[in-house]
Amino acid sequence: MSTDKDKQASNQMWGGRFGSGPDAIMEEINASIDFDRKLYAQDIRGSLAHAAMLAKTGIITAEDCDKISHGLNTILSEIEDGKFVFSRRLEDIHMNIESRLADLIGPAAGRLHTARSRNDQVALDFRLWVKEELGRTEASLTRLISAFLDKAEEHADTVMPGFTHLQSAQPVTFGHHCMAYVEMFGRDRERVRHAIEHMDESPIGAAALAGTGFPIDRAMTAAALGFREPTRNSIDTVSDRDFALEFLSLSAICAMHLSRLAEEIVIWSTPQFGFVRLSDAFSTGSSIMPQKKNPDAAELVRAKTGRINGSLIALLTIMKGLPLAYSKDMQEDKEQVFDAAESLELSLAAMTGMVRDMEIRADRMRAAAGSGFSTATDLADWLVREAGLPFREAHHVTGRAVAMAEERGCELAELPLADLQSINPAITEGIYDVLTVDASVASRQSYGGTAPAQVRSQIARWRAWT
Ligand code: ARG
């Protein structure tokens, strides 16, 4: 809250044409320092690069540049040591730092803002932050992918039921199922890499919106800040938040993937399925029902998807219909991205831990894989291959065999040969070779299929690639 004294004074950074300070409510709605202080390191890096460029191009003196750089480094330590006093009256991180710089070095501080505006400054700081965050996301995805590769390798031969409509469809291997997630998170990681490449352009030097009359060197600041090149249109530069939206979109897609995995873990860990046992580290007990072990971490990951989707929709809506170039609406971009980034990081870390720790109950998976007439397609395929039936007819014959097994309360492989032959005389003893889950799984050698050999070759491909 501002003091009376603060209120009387007009803003010291832009107060030239203002008679009095902001109303308390105005200050409340206008200030972003409570959240954009997160950008302090990027702001200081950007200012150091900008000052060095101003000195190199002769816009400020080397002496002033030294003072500015020294002051900025002092501020960095102050913030990192928790000694810096942030003020709402100074609105945002940019003005908090610049004001402190003036305290520390005097009038030379006023030269730092030559040939720039908070519009290109915030675009720079935020882009640097998002780019760094994407680097963390990429590393987290790599950890999750590698947890799945290890599980897939260990369980390349472990049979489980494959589902469609959450009904038993055909036997698959758990390794194959794990590799489906490797593909999904691999695509997420590709999206991260594309986004980094896409946003790798430096906004600084666009100034307020029109560029500047000072002889700046934008290539120099771009290189100093690790960007491939400067942006090409100053109006677009200060009004663009696509980089934040791309971050949020890829986060939403990744969170959607995580929520599907979370849902499967919730289902698999029920006593009814019993496919996995979660480690104590990633589950909780019930305060009333002693037998329970709840998959809370998975449920929370599933729920975080809602927050991340919300952030994407919020920022899309904030940006929708904004005229070019900068509008203060855009200040609302940061909390969405910060919140989504935190949720995604946490979700990725929790899932990696859960996947690494979970115990696979191969016996339960095998029992379920063999139930529900899961090898019916193998029977039909055998009739096509060995007895020359058209697939549609084979499907019909198999349907009758399933009905017979269902009526007797047995599995397909338990039907006597004579009974199968009563349905179709072309059936021979050889049919029993394809009715087991192992035979079913081993036969699916098509590229990308569930046969252990196929799964192992995909694992090897990913290991070489990752
Ligand atoms: N705090 C502002 C933001 O986050 C910085 C840019 C302010 N620019 C301006 N013209 N008022 O968007």
Coordinates of N, CA and C in Angstrom, one line a residue, residues 96-205:
N96 N 11.5 -0.9 -10.9 CA 12.2 -1.1 -9.6 C 13.7 -1.2 -9.7
I97 N 14.1 -1.8 -10.8 CA 15.6 -2.0 -10.9 C 16.2 -0.6 -11.4
E98 N 15.5 0.1 -12.3 CA 16.1 1.3 -12.7 C 16.1 2.4 -11.6
S99 N 15.1 2.3 -10.8 CA 15.1 3.3 -9.7 C 16.2 3.0 -8.7
R100 N 16.4 1.7 -8.4 CA 17.5 1.4 -7.5 C 18.9 1.7 -8.1
L101 N 18.9 1.6 -9.4 CA 20.2 1.9 -10.1 C 20.5 3.4 -9.9
A102 N 19.5 4.2 -10.0 CA 19.7 5.7 -9.7 C 20.2 5.9 -8.3
D103 N 19.6 5.2 -7.3 CA 20.1 5.3 -5.9 C 21.6 5.0 -5.9
L104 N 22.0 4.0 -6.6 CA 23.3 3.5 -6.5 C 24.4 4.3 -7.3
I105 N 24.0 4.7 -8.5 CA 25.0 5.4 -9.3 C 24.7 6.8 -9.8
G106 N 23.6 7.3 -9.4 CA 23.2 8.7 -9.7 C 22.8 8.8 -11.1
P107 N 23.0 10.0 -11.7 CA 22.4 10.4 -13.0 C 22.8 9.5 -14.1
A108 N 23.9 8.8 -14.1 CA 24.3 7.9 -15.2 C 23.2 6.8 -15.4
A109 N 22.4 6.5 -14.3 CA 21.4 5.5 -14.4 C 20.3 5.9 -15.5
G110 N 20.1 7.2 -15.6 CA 19.1 7.7 -16.5 C 19.4 7.5 -17.9
R111 N 20.7 7.2 -18.2 CA 21.1 6.9 -19.6 C 20.8 5.5 -20.1
L112 N 20.6 4.6 -19.2 CA 20.3 3.2 -19.6 C 19.1 3.1 -20.5
H113 N 18.1 3.9 -20.2 CA 16.9 3.7 -21.0 C 16.9 4.4 -22.3
T114 N 18.0 4.9 -22.7 CA 18.2 5.5 -24.1 C 17.9 4.4 -25.1
A115 N 17.1 4.8 -26.1 CA 16.9 3.9 -27.3 C 16.2 2.6 -26.9
R116 N 15.4 2.6 -25.8 CA 14.6 1.5 -25.5 C 13.4 1.9 -24.8
S117 N 12.4 1.0 -24.7 CA 11.2 1.3 -24.0 C 10.9 0.1 -23.1
R118 N 9.9 0.3 -22.2 CA 9.6 -0.9 -21.4 C 8.8 -1.9 -22.3
N119 N 8.4 -1.4 -23.4 CA 7.6 -2.4 -24.3 C 8.6 -3.4 -24.9
D120 N 9.7 -2.9 -25.4 CA 10.7 -4.0 -26.0 C 11.4 -4.6 -24.8
Q121 N 11.5 -3.9 -23.7 CA 12.2 -4.5 -22.5 C 11.4 -5.7 -22.0
V122 N 10.1 -5.5 -21.8 CA 9.3 -6.6 -21.3 C 9.2 -7.8 -22.3
A123 N 9.2 -7.4 -23.5 CA 9.1 -8.5 -24.6 C 10.4 -9.3 -24.5
L124 N 11.5 -8.6 -24.3 CA 12.8 -9.3 -24.2 C 12.8 -10.2 -22.9
D125 N 12.6 -9.6 -21.8 CA 12.7 -10.3 -20.5 C 11.8 -11.6 -20.5
F126 N 10.6 -11.4 -21.0 CA 9.6 -12.5 -21.0 C 10.1 -13.6 -21.9
R127 N 10.6 -13.2 -23.1 CA 11.0 -14.2 -24.1 C 12.2 -14.9 -23.6
L128 N 13.1 -14.2 -22.9 CA 14.3 -14.9 -22.3 C 13.8 -15.9 -21.3
W129 N 12.8 -15.5 -20.5 CA 12.3 -16.4 -19.4 C 11.7 -17.7 -20.0
V130 N 10.8 -17.4 -21.0 CA 10.1 -18.6 -21.6 C 11.1 -19.5 -22.3
K131 N 12.1 -18.9 -23.0 CA 13.1 -19.7 -23.6 C 13.9 -20.6 -22.6
E132 N 14.2 -20.0 -21.5 CA 14.9 -20.8 -20.5 C 14.0 -21.9 -19.9
E133 N 12.8 -21.5 -19.7 CA 11.8 -22.5 -19.2 C 11.7 -23.7 -20.1
L134 N 11.6 -23.4 -21.4 CA 11.5 -24.4 -22.4 C 12.7 -25.4 -22.3
G135 N 13.9 -24.8 -22.0 CA 15.0 -25.7 -21.8 C 14.8 -26.7 -20.7
R136 N 14.2 -26.1 -19.6 CA 13.9 -27.0 -18.5 C 12.8 -28.1 -18.8
T137 N 11.9 -27.6 -19.6 CA 10.8 -28.6 -20.0 C 11.4 -29.7 -20.9
E138 N 12.3 -29.3 -21.8 CA 12.9 -30.3 -22.6 C 13.7 -31.3 -21.8
A139 N 14.4 -30.8 -20.8 CA 15.2 -31.8 -19.9 C 14.2 -32.7 -19.1
S140 N 13.1 -32.1 -18.7 CA 12.2 -32.9 -17.9 C 11.5 -34.0 -18.8
L141 N 11.2 -33.6 -20.0 CA 10.6 -34.6 -20.9 C 11.6 -35.7 -21.2
T142 N 12.9 -35.3 -21.3 CA 13.9 -36.4 -21.6 C 14.0 -37.3 -20.4
R143 N 13.9 -36.8 -19.2 CA 13.9 -37.7 -18.0 C 12.7 -38.7 -18.0
L144 N 11.5 -38.1 -18.4 CA 10.3 -39.0 -18.4 C 10.4 -40.0 -19.5
I145 N 10.9 -39.6 -20.7 CA 11.1 -40.5 -21.8 C 12.1 -41.7 -21.4
S146 N 13.1 -41.3 -20.7 CA 14.1 -42.3 -20.4 C 13.6 -43.3 -19.3
A147 N 12.7 -42.7 -18.4 CA 12.0 -43.6 -17.4 C 11.2 -44.7 -18.2
F148 N 10.5 -44.2 -19.2 CA 9.6 -45.1 -20.0 C 10.5 -46.1 -20.8
L149 N 11.6 -45.6 -21.3 CA 12.4 -46.6 -22.1 C 13.0 -47.7 -21.2
D150 N 13.3 -47.3 -20.0 CA 13.8 -48.4 -19.0 C 12.7 -49.4 -18.7
K151 N 11.5 -48.9 -18.5 CA 10.4 -49.8 -18.2 C 10.1 -50.6 -19.4
A152 N 10.1 -50.0 -20.5 CA 9.8 -50.8 -21.8 C 10.8 -51.9 -22.0
E153 N 12.0 -51.6 -21.7 CA 13.1 -52.6 -21.9 C 12.8 -53.8 -21.0
E154 N 12.6 -53.4 -19.7 CA 12.4 -54.4 -18.7 C 11.1 -55.3 -19.0
H155 N 10.2 -54.7 -19.7 CA 8.9 -55.4 -19.9 C 8.5 -55.6 -21.4
A156 N 9.6 -55.8 -22.2 CA 9.3 -56.0 -23.6 C 8.5 -57.3 -23.8
D157 N 8.6 -58.2 -22.9 CA 7.9 -59.5 -23.1 C 6.7 -59.6 -22.1
T158 N 6.5 -58.6 -21.3 CA 5.4 -58.7 -20.4 C 4.0 -58.5 -21.1
V159 N 3.2 -59.5 -21.1 CA 1.9 -59.4 -21.8 C 0.9 -58.7 -20.9
M160 N 0.0 -57.9 -21.6 CA -1.1 -57.3 -20.9 C -2.2 -57.2 -21.9
P161 N -3.4 -56.9 -21.4 CA -4.5 -56.7 -22.4 C -4.3 -55.3 -23.1
G162 N -4.5 -55.3 -24.4 CA -4.6 -54.0 -25.0 C -6.1 -53.6 -25.1
F163 N -6.4 -52.3 -24.9 CA -7.8 -51.9 -24.9 C -8.2 -51.0 -26.0
T164 N -9.4 -51.2 -26.5 CA -10.1 -50.1 -27.2 C -11.4 -49.9 -26.5
H165 N -11.9 -48.7 -26.4 CA -13.1 -48.5 -25.6 C -13.0 -48.9 -24.2
L166 N -11.8 -49.1 -23.7 CA -11.5 -49.6 -22.4 C -12.0 -51.0 -22.2
Q167 N -12.3 -51.7 -23.3 CA -12.6 -53.1 -23.3 C -11.4 -53.9 -23.9
S168 N -11.2 -55.1 -23.3 CA -10.1 -55.9 -23.8 C -10.2 -56.1 -25.3
A169 N -9.1 -55.8 -26.0 CA -9.2 -55.9 -27.4 C -8.3 -57.0 -27.9
Q170 N -6.9 -56.8 -27.8 CA -6.0 -57.8 -28.2 C -4.8 -57.7 -27.2
P171 N -4.2 -58.9 -27.0 CA -3.0 -58.8 -26.1 C -1.9 -57.9 -26.7
V172 N -1.3 -57.2 -25.8 CA -0.1 -56.4 -26.2 C 1.0 -56.6 -25.2
T173 N 2.1 -56.0 -25.3 CA 3.1 -56.1 -24.3 C 3.1 -54.8 -23.5
F174 N 3.5 -54.9 -22.2 CA 3.6 -53.6 -21.5 C 4.6 -52.7 -22.0
G175 N 5.7 -53.4 -22.5 CA 6.8 -52.6 -23.2 C 6.2 -51.7 -24.3
H176 N 5.4 -52.3 -25.1 CA 4.8 -51.6 -26.3 C 3.9 -50.5 -25.8
H177 N 3.2 -50.7 -24.7 CA 2.3 -49.7 -24.2 C 3.2 -48.5 -23.7
C178 N 4.3 -48.8 -23.0 CA 5.2 -47.8 -22.5 C 5.7 -47.0 -23.7
M179 N 6.0 -47.7 -24.8 CA 6.6 -47.0 -25.9 C 5.6 -46.1 -26.6
A180 N 4.3 -46.3 -26.4 CA 3.3 -45.4 -26.9 C 3.5 -44.1 -26.2
Y181 N 3.8 -44.1 -24.9 CA 4.0 -42.8 -24.2 C 5.3 -42.2 -24.6
V182 N 6.3 -43.0 -24.9 CA 7.6 -42.5 -25.4 C 7.3 -41.7 -26.7
E183 N 6.5 -42.2 -27.6 CA 6.1 -41.5 -28.8 C 5.4 -40.1 -28.5
M184 N 4.5 -40.2 -27.5 CA 3.7 -39.0 -27.2 C 4.6 -37.9 -26.6
F185 N 5.4 -38.3 -25.6 CA 6.3 -37.3 -25.0 C 7.4 -36.9 -25.9
G186 N 7.8 -37.8 -26.8 CA 8.8 -37.5 -27.8 C 8.3 -36.4 -28.7
R187 N 7.0 -36.5 -29.1 CA 6.4 -35.4 -29.9 C 6.3 -34.1 -29.1
D188 N 6.0 -34.2 -27.8 CA 6.0 -33.0 -27.0 C 7.4 -32.3 -27.0
R189 N 8.4 -33.2 -26.9 CA 9.7 -32.6 -26.8 C 10.1 -32.0 -28.2
E190 N 9.6 -32.6 -29.3 CA 9.9 -31.9 -30.6 C 9.2 -30.6 -30.6
R191 N 8.0 -30.5 -30.1 CA 7.3 -29.2 -30.1 C 8.0 -28.2 -29.3
V192 N 8.7 -28.6 -28.2 CA 9.5 -27.7 -27.3 C 10.6 -27.2 -28.2
R193 N 11.3 -28.1 -28.9 CA 12.5 -27.7 -29.7 C 12.1 -26.8 -30.8
H194 N 11.0 -27.0 -31.4 CA 10.5 -26.1 -32.5 C 10.2 -24.7 -31.9
A195 N 9.5 -24.7 -30.7 CA 9.2 -23.5 -30.1 C 10.4 -22.6 -29.8
I196 N 11.4 -23.3 -29.3 CA 12.7 -22.6 -28.9 C 13.3 -22.0 -30.2
E197 N 13.3 -22.8 -31.3 CA 13.8 -22.3 -32.5 C 13.0 -21.1 -33.1
H198 N 11.7 -21.2 -32.9 CA 10.7 -20.3 -33.4 C 10.9 -18.9 -32.7
M199 N 11.1 -18.9 -31.4 CA 11.1 -17.7 -30.7 C 12.5 -17.1 -30.5
D200 N 13.5 -17.7 -31.3 CA 14.9 -17.4 -31.0 C 15.3 -16.0 -31.7
E201 N 14.5 -15.0 -31.5 CA 14.7 -13.7 -32.1 C 14.7 -12.6 -31.1
S202 N 15.6 -11.7 -31.1 CA 15.7 -10.7 -30.1 C 14.8 -9.5 -30.3
P203 N 13.9 -9.2 -29.3 CA 13.0 -8.0 -29.4 C 13.7 -6.7 -29.1
I204 N 14.8 -6.7 -28.4 CA 15.3 -5.5 -27.9 C 15.8 -4.6 -29.0
G205 N 15.4 -3.3 -28.9 CA 15.7 -2.4 -30.0 C 14.5 -2.0 -30.8

